[in-house]
Coordinates of C-alpha atoms in Angstrom, one line a residue:
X1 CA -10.4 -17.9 23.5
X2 CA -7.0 -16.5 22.9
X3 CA -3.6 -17.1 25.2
X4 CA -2.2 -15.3 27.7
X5 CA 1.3 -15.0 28.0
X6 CA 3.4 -12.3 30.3
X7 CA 6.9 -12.1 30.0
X8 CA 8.8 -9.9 32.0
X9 CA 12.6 -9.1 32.3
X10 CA 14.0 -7.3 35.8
X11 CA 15.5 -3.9 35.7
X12 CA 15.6 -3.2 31.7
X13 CA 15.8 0.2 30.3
X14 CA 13.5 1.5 28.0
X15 CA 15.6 1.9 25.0
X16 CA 17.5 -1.9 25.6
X17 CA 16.6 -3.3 22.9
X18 CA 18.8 -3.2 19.4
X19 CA 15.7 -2.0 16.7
X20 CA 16.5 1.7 18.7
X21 CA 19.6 1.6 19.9
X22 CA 22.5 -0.2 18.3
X23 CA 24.6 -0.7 21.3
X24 CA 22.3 -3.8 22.3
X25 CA 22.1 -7.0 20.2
X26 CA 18.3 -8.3 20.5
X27 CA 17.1 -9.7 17.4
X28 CA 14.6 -11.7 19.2
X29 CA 12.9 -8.8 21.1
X30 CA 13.5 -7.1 17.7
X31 CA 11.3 -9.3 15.8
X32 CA 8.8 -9.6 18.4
X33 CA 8.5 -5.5 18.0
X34 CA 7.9 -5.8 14.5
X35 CA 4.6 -7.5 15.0
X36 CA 3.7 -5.7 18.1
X37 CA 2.5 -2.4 19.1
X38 CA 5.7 -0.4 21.4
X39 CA 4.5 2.0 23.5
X40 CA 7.2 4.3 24.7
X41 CA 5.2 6.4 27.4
X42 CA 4.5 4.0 30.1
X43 CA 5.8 5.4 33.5
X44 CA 6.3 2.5 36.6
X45 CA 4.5 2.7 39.3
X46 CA 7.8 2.5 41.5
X47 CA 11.1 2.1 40.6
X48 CA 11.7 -1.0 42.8
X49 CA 11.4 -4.9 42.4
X50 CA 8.3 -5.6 44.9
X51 CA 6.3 -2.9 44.8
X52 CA 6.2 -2.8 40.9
X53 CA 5.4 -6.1 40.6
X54 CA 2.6 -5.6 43.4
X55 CA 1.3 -3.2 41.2
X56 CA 1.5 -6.2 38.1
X57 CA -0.9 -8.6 40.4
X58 CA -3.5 -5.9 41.3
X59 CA -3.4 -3.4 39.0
X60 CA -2.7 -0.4 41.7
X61 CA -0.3 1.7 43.2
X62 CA 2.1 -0.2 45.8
X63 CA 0.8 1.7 48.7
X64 CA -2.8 0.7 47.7
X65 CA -1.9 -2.7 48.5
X66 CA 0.9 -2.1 51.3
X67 CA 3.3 -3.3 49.4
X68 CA 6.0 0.2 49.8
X69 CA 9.5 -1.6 49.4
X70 CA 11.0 -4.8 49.7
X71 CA 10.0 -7.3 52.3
X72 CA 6.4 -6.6 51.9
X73 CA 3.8 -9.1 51.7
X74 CA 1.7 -9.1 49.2
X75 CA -1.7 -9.9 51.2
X76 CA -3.3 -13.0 49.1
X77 CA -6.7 -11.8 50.3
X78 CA -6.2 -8.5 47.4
X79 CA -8.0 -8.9 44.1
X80 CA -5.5 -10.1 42.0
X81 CA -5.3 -11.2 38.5
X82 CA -5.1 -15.2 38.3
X83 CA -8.3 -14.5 40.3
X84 CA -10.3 -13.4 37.2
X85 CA -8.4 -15.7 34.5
X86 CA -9.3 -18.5 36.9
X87 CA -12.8 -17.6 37.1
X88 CA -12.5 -16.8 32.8
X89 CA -11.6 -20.7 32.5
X90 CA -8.1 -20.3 32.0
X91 CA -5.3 -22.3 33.3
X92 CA -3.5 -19.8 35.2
X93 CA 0.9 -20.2 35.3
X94 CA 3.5 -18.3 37.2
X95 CA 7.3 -19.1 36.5
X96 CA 10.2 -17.4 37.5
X97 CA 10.6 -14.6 40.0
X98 CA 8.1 -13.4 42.3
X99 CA 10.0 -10.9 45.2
X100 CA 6.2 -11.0 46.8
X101 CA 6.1 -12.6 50.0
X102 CA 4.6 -15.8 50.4
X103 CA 4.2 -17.8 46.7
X104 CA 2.5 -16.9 43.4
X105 CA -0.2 -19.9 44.2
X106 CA -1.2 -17.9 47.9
X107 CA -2.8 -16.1 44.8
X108 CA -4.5 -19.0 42.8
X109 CA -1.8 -19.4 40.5
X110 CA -3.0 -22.9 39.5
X111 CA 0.8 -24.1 38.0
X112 CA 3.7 -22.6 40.0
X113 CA 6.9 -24.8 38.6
X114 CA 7.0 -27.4 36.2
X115 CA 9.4 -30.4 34.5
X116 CA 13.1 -29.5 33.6
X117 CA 14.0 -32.2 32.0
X118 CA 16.0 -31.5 28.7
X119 CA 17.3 -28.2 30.6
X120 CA 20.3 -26.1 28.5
X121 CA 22.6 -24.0 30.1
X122 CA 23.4 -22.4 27.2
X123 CA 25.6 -18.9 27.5
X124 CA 24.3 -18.8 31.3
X125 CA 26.7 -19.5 34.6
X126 CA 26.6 -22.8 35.6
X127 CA 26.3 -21.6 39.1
X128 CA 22.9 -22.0 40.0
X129 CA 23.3 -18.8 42.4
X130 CA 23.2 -16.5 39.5
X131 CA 20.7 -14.7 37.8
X132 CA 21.7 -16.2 34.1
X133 CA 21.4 -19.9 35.6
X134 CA 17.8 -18.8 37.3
X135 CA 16.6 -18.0 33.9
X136 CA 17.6 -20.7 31.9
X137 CA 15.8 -22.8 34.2
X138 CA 12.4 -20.8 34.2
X139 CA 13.1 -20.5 30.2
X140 CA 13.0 -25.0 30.7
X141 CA 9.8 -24.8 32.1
X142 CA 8.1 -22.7 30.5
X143 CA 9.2 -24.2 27.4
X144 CA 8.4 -28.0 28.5
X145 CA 4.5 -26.7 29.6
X146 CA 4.2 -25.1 26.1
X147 CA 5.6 -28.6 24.4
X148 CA 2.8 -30.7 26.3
X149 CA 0.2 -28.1 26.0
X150 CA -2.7 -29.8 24.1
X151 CA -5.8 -27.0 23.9
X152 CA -7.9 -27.9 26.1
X153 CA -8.3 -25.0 27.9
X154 CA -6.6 -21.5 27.1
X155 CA -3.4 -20.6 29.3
X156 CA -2.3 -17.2 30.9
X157 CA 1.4 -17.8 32.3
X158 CA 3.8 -14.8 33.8
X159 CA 7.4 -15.8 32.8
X160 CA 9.3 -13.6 34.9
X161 CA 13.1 -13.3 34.3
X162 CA 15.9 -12.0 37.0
X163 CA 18.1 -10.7 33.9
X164 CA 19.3 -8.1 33.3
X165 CA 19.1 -7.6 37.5
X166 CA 22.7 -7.6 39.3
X167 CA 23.7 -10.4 41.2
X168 CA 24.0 -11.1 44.4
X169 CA 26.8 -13.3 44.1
X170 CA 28.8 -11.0 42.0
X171 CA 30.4 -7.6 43.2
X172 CA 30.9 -6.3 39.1
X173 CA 27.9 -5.8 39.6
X174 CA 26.3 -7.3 36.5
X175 CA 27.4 -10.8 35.7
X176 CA 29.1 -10.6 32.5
X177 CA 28.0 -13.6 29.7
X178 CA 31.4 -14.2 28.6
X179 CA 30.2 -16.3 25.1
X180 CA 29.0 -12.4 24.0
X181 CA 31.6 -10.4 25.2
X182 CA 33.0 -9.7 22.3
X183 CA 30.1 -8.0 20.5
X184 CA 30.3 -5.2 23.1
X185 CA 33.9 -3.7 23.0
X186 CA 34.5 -1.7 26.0
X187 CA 35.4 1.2 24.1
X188 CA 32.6 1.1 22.0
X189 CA 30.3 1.3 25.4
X190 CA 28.5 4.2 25.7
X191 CA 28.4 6.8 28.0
X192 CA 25.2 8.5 28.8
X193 CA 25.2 12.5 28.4
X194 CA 24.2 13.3 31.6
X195 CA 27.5 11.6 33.3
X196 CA 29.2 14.9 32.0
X197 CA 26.5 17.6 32.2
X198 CA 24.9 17.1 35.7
X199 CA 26.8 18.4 39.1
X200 CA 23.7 17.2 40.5
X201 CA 23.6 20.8 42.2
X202 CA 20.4 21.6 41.4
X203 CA 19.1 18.2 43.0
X204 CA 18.6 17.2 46.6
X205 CA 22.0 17.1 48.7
X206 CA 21.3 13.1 49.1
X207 CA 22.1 12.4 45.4
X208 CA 25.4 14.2 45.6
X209 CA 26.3 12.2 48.6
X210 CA 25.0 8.9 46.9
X211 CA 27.0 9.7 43.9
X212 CA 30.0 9.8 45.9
X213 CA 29.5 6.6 47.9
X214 CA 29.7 3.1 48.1
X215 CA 28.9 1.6 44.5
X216 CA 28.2 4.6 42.7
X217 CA 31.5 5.8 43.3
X218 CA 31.5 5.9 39.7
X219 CA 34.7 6.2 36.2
X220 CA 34.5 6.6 32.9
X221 CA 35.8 2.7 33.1
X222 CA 33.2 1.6 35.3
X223 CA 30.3 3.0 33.8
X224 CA 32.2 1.5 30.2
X225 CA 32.2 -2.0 32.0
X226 CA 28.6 -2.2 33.1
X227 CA 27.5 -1.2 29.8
X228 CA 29.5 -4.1 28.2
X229 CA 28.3 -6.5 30.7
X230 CA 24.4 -5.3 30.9
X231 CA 24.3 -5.9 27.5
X232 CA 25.6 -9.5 27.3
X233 CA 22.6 -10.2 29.4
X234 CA 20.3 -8.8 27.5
X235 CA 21.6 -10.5 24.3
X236 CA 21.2 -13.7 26.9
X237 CA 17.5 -12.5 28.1
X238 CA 17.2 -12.5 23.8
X239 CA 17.7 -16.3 23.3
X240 CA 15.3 -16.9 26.0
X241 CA 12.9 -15.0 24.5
X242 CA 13.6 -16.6 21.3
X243 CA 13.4 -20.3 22.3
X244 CA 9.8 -19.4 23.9
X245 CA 8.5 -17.3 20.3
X246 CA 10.0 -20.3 18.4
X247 CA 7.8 -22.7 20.1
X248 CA 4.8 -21.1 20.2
X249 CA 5.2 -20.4 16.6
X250 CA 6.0 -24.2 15.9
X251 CA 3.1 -25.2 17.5
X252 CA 1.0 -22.9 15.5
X253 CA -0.2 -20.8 18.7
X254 CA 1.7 -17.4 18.2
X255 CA -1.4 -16.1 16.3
X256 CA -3.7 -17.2 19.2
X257 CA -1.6 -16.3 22.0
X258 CA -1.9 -12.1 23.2
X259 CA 2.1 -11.4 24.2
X260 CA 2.7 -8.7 26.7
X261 CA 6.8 -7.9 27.3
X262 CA 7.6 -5.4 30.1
X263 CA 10.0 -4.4 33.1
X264 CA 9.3 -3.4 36.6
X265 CA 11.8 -0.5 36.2
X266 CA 14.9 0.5 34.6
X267 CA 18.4 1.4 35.8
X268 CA 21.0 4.1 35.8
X269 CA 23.5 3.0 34.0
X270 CA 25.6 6.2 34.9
X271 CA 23.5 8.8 33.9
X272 CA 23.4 11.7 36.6
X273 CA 26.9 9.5 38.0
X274 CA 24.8 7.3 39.8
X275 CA 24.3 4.0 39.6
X276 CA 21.5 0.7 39.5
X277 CA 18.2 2.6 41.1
X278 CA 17.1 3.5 44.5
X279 CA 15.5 6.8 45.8
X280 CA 16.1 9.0 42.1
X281 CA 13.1 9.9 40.0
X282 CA 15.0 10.1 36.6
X283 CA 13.6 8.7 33.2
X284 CA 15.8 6.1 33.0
X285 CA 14.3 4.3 36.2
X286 CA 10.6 5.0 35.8
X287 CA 10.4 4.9 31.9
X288 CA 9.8 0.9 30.8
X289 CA 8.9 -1.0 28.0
X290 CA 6.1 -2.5 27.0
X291 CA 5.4 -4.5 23.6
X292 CA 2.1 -6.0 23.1
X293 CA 1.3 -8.2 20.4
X294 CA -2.5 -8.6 20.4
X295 CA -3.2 -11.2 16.9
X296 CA -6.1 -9.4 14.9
X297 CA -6.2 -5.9 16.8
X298 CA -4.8 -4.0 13.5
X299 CA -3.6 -1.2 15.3
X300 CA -3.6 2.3 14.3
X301 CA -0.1 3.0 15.5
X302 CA 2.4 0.8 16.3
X303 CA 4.6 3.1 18.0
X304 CA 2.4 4.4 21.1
X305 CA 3.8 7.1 22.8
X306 CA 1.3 8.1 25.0
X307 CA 1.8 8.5 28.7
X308 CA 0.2 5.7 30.3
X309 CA 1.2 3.9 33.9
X310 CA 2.4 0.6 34.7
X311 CA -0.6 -0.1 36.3
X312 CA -2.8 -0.6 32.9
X313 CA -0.3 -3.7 32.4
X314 CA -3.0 -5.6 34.6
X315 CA -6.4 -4.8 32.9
X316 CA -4.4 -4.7 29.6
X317 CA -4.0 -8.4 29.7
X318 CA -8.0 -9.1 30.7
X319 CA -9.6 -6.9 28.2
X320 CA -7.1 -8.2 25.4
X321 CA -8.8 -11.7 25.5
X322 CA -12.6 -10.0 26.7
X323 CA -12.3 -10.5 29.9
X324 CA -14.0 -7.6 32.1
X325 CA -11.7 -5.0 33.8
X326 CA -12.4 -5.4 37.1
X327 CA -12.8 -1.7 39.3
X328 CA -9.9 -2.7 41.3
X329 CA -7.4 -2.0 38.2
X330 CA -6.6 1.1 39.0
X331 CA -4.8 2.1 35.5
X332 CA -7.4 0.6 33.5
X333 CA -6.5 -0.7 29.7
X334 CA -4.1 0.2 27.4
X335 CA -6.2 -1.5 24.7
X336 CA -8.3 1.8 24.0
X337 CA -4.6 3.2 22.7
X338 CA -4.6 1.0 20.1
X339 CA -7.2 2.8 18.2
X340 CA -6.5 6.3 18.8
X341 CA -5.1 8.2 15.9
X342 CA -3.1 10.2 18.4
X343 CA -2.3 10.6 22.0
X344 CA -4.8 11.8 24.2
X345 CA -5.3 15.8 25.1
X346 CA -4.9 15.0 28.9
X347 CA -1.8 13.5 30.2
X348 CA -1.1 12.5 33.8
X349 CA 0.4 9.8 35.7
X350 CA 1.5 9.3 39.0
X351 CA 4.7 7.3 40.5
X352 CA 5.8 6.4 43.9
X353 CA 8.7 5.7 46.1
X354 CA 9.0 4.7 50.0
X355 CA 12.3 3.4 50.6
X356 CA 15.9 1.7 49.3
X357 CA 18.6 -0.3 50.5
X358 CA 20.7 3.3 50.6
X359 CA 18.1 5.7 52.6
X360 CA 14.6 6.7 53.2
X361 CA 13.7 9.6 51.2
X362 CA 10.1 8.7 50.2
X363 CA 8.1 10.6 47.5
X364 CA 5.1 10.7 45.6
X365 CA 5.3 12.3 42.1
X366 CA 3.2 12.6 38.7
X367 CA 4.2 13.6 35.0
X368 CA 2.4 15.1 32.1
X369 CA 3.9 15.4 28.9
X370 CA 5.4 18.6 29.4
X371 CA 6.5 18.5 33.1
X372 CA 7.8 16.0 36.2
X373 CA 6.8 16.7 39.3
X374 CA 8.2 15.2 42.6
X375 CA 7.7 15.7 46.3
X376 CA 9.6 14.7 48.9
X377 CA 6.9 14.6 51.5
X378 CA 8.8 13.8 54.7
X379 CA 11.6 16.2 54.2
X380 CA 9.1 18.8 52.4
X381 CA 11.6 19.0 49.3
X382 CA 10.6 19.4 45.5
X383 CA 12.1 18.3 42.2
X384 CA 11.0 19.1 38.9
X385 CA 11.6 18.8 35.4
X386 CA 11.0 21.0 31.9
X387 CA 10.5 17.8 29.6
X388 CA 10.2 20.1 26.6
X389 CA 13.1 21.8 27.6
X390 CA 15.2 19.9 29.3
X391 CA 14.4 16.0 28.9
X392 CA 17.4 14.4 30.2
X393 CA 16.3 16.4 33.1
X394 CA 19.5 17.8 34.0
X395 CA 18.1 21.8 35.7
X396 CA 15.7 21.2 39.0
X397 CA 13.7 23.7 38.2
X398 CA 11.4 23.4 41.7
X399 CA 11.4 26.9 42.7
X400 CA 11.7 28.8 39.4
X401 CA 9.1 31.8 38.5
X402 CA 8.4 30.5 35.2
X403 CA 7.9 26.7 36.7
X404 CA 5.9 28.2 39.2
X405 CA 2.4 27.8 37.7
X406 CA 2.9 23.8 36.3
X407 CA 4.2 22.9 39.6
X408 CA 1.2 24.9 41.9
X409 CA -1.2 22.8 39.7
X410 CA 1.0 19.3 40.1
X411 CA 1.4 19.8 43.5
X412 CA -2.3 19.3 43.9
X413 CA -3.0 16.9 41.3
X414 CA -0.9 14.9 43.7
X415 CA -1.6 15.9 47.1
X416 CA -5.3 14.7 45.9
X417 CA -4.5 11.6 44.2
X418 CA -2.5 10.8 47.1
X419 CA -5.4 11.1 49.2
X420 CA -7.6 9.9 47.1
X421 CA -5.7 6.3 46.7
X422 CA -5.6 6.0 50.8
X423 CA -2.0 7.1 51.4
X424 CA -0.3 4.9 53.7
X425 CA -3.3 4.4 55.4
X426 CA -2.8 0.0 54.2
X427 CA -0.9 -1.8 56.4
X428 CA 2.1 -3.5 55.3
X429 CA 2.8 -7.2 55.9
X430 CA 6.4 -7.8 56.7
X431 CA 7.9 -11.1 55.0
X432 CA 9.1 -12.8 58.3
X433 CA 10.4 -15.8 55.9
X434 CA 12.3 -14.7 53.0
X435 CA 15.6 -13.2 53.2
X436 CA 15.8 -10.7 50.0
X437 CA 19.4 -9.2 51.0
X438 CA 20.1 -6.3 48.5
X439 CA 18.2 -7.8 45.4
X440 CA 15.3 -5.8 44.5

């Protein structure tokens, strides 16, 4: 039976990665691509730290499981998936962050920390407060139980990074990792498009307030200066990743081990002048990576761009190694897509938001290849977007004659799903213990 291993990174962008964009410095994650299948259409299931990763342990939509924003428990009584790698025989390992309520072993994780002896700092802070310090200690574990792994029963472990996540500690407000500074000039930084060409006019009236408060009070300079820094901890997130493909390969188990890399969401980075995430629908929030790297699957193409949700991340890592998709993963498998000679004729996924640090503005929303559709249900407001003719998705076009058709039919195709998937009909579970502050 092959490996298992999940690696996830914390707020990454789906072109962060230097084999499509220059402006990053990954050769790790590069390599990793070029023996992997990247599929570029995967939509999250909610642009914020717990209820994406809810959607990771269950395979459905955050308000299946109750788990709408931060501070939600995720109820250990859910299906979940070191449930049915447990019951497969395999050792079953959580490392890193969780942002779930409770602990990862409330949900039969069997190994939930591990030896750090022989830890390196490396590039990260030395401050154990920050995100970069987190990391390299994760990176130690996860490193030391792949050392004294011996075979005798496979493994599935989620090593889940904080990087490239701001830090609480830290007002900039990404760290900067001063050792790679210098490969990102300031003035070299880029600016996305969309800082210029949207007014946000078209939008609702709460994006051109948040643009013009607090933190996203936003400059040329600014936007210039969390590039620079976002990307020195994504060339740190790199080495990490590249100390734990250098060991499994070492140890002869890269070629036995299914690899899954992903987000739970992405960030603004200045387009639209806004900034980090929060109540906004755009692409660069709900658009994540994933690279799989299944050993013998011979895909038919390794660049999937099919539009697929978030929520297939969970059955995609059971049916990889045989295991049975349970009914509860709502999103099924992307494993089918490996085969397919092109994307499918019908195209629809469905995304979520109920509330951020900076407002309540909840929504329920879906996308096909040609259109996004959002609603707004408590303040009966629309937004919607012309992929095909707009992709940056600069024009609301909610309201238009010619948009009027696509968004009749997606206003159903989510009214129903809503409805369909219970709602908010679950109960959430408020964490009582843990105090998450603004990280998320």
């Amino acid at each position: 039976m092959k490996n298992v291993m999940m690696i996830t990174t914390d707020q990454q962008n789906l072109d962060a990665m230097g084999c499509i964009n220059s402006s990053y410095y990954t050769p790790n994650l590069d390599k990793l691509i070029g023996r992997s299948v990247r599929f570029t259409g995967v939509i999250s299931t909610s642009a914020q730290c717990s209820p994406s990763r809810a959607t990771w342990m269950t395979g459905k939509f955050p308000h299946q499981v109750g788990v709408n924003n931060i501070g939600h428990v995720l109820d250990p009584q859910e299906w979940g998936i070191a449930k049915s790698f447990n019951q497969a025989g395999y050792e079953t390992v959580y490392l890193g962050k969780w942002h779930l309520g409770l602990s990862p072993a409330d949900h039969e994780f069997q190994i939930t920390d591990y030896r750090t002896d022989g830890f390196e700092l490396g590039a990260a802070n030395p401050d154990p407060r920050f995100h970069s310090h987190k990391d390299a200690v994760t990176t130690t574990k996860a490193l030391n139980y792949l050392e004294d792994y011996e075979d005798s029963k496979p493994f599935f472990m989620a090593v889940n990074w904080f990087m490239p996540h701001p830090n609480v500690p830290v007002d900039k407000p990404f760290e900067l990792i001063e050792q790679y500074a210098e490969q990102f000039p300031l003035e070299d930084m880029p600016i996305p498009s969309s800082y210029y060409l949207d007014d946000l006019s078209t939008k609702p009236a709460f994006q051109l307030e948040r643009s013009r408060t607090g933190e996203s009070i936003l400059t040329e300079g600014l936007v210039r200066r969390d590039a620079q820094h976002y990307r020195s901890l994504l060339t740190l997130m790199d080495q990490n990743l590249g100390r734990l493909m250098d060991k499994l390969e070492s140890k002869g188990m890269l070629e036995s081990t299914v690899v899954l890399f992903t987000t739970d969401h992405g960030d603004m980075q200045g387009a639209h002048k806004l900034r980090l995430k929060g109540l906004l629908p755009y692409k660069e929030l709900y658009n994540v990576p994933v690279i799989l790297h299944v050993p013998g699957a011979n895909p038919t193409r390794n660049v999937i761009p099919d539009l697929v949700s978030s929520s297939a991340v969970t059955g995609t890592l059971l049916d990889a190694v045989g295991i049975e998709v349970p009914a509860e993963c709502e999103g099924g498998s992307l494993i089918p897509h490996l085969k397919l000679a092109e994307s499918p004729v019908e195209q629809l996924v469905f995304f979520e938001h109920y509330k951020a640090y900076w407002g309540y503005h909840p929504f329920r929303g879906a996308q096909t290849p040609e259109w996004k559709y959002v609603y707004y249900y408590e303040e009966d407001m629309e937004e919607m977007y012309d992929l095909h003719q707009d992709p940056d998705e600069l024009v609301n076009v909610a309201g238009h004659p010619e948009a009027e058709e696509a968004r009749r039919v997606l206003r159903q195709a989510v009214d129903e799903w809503w409805e369909a998937t219970g709602a908010l009909s679950r109960p959430s579970i408020p964490d009582t213990i843990n105090k998450w502050g603004s990280e998320g």
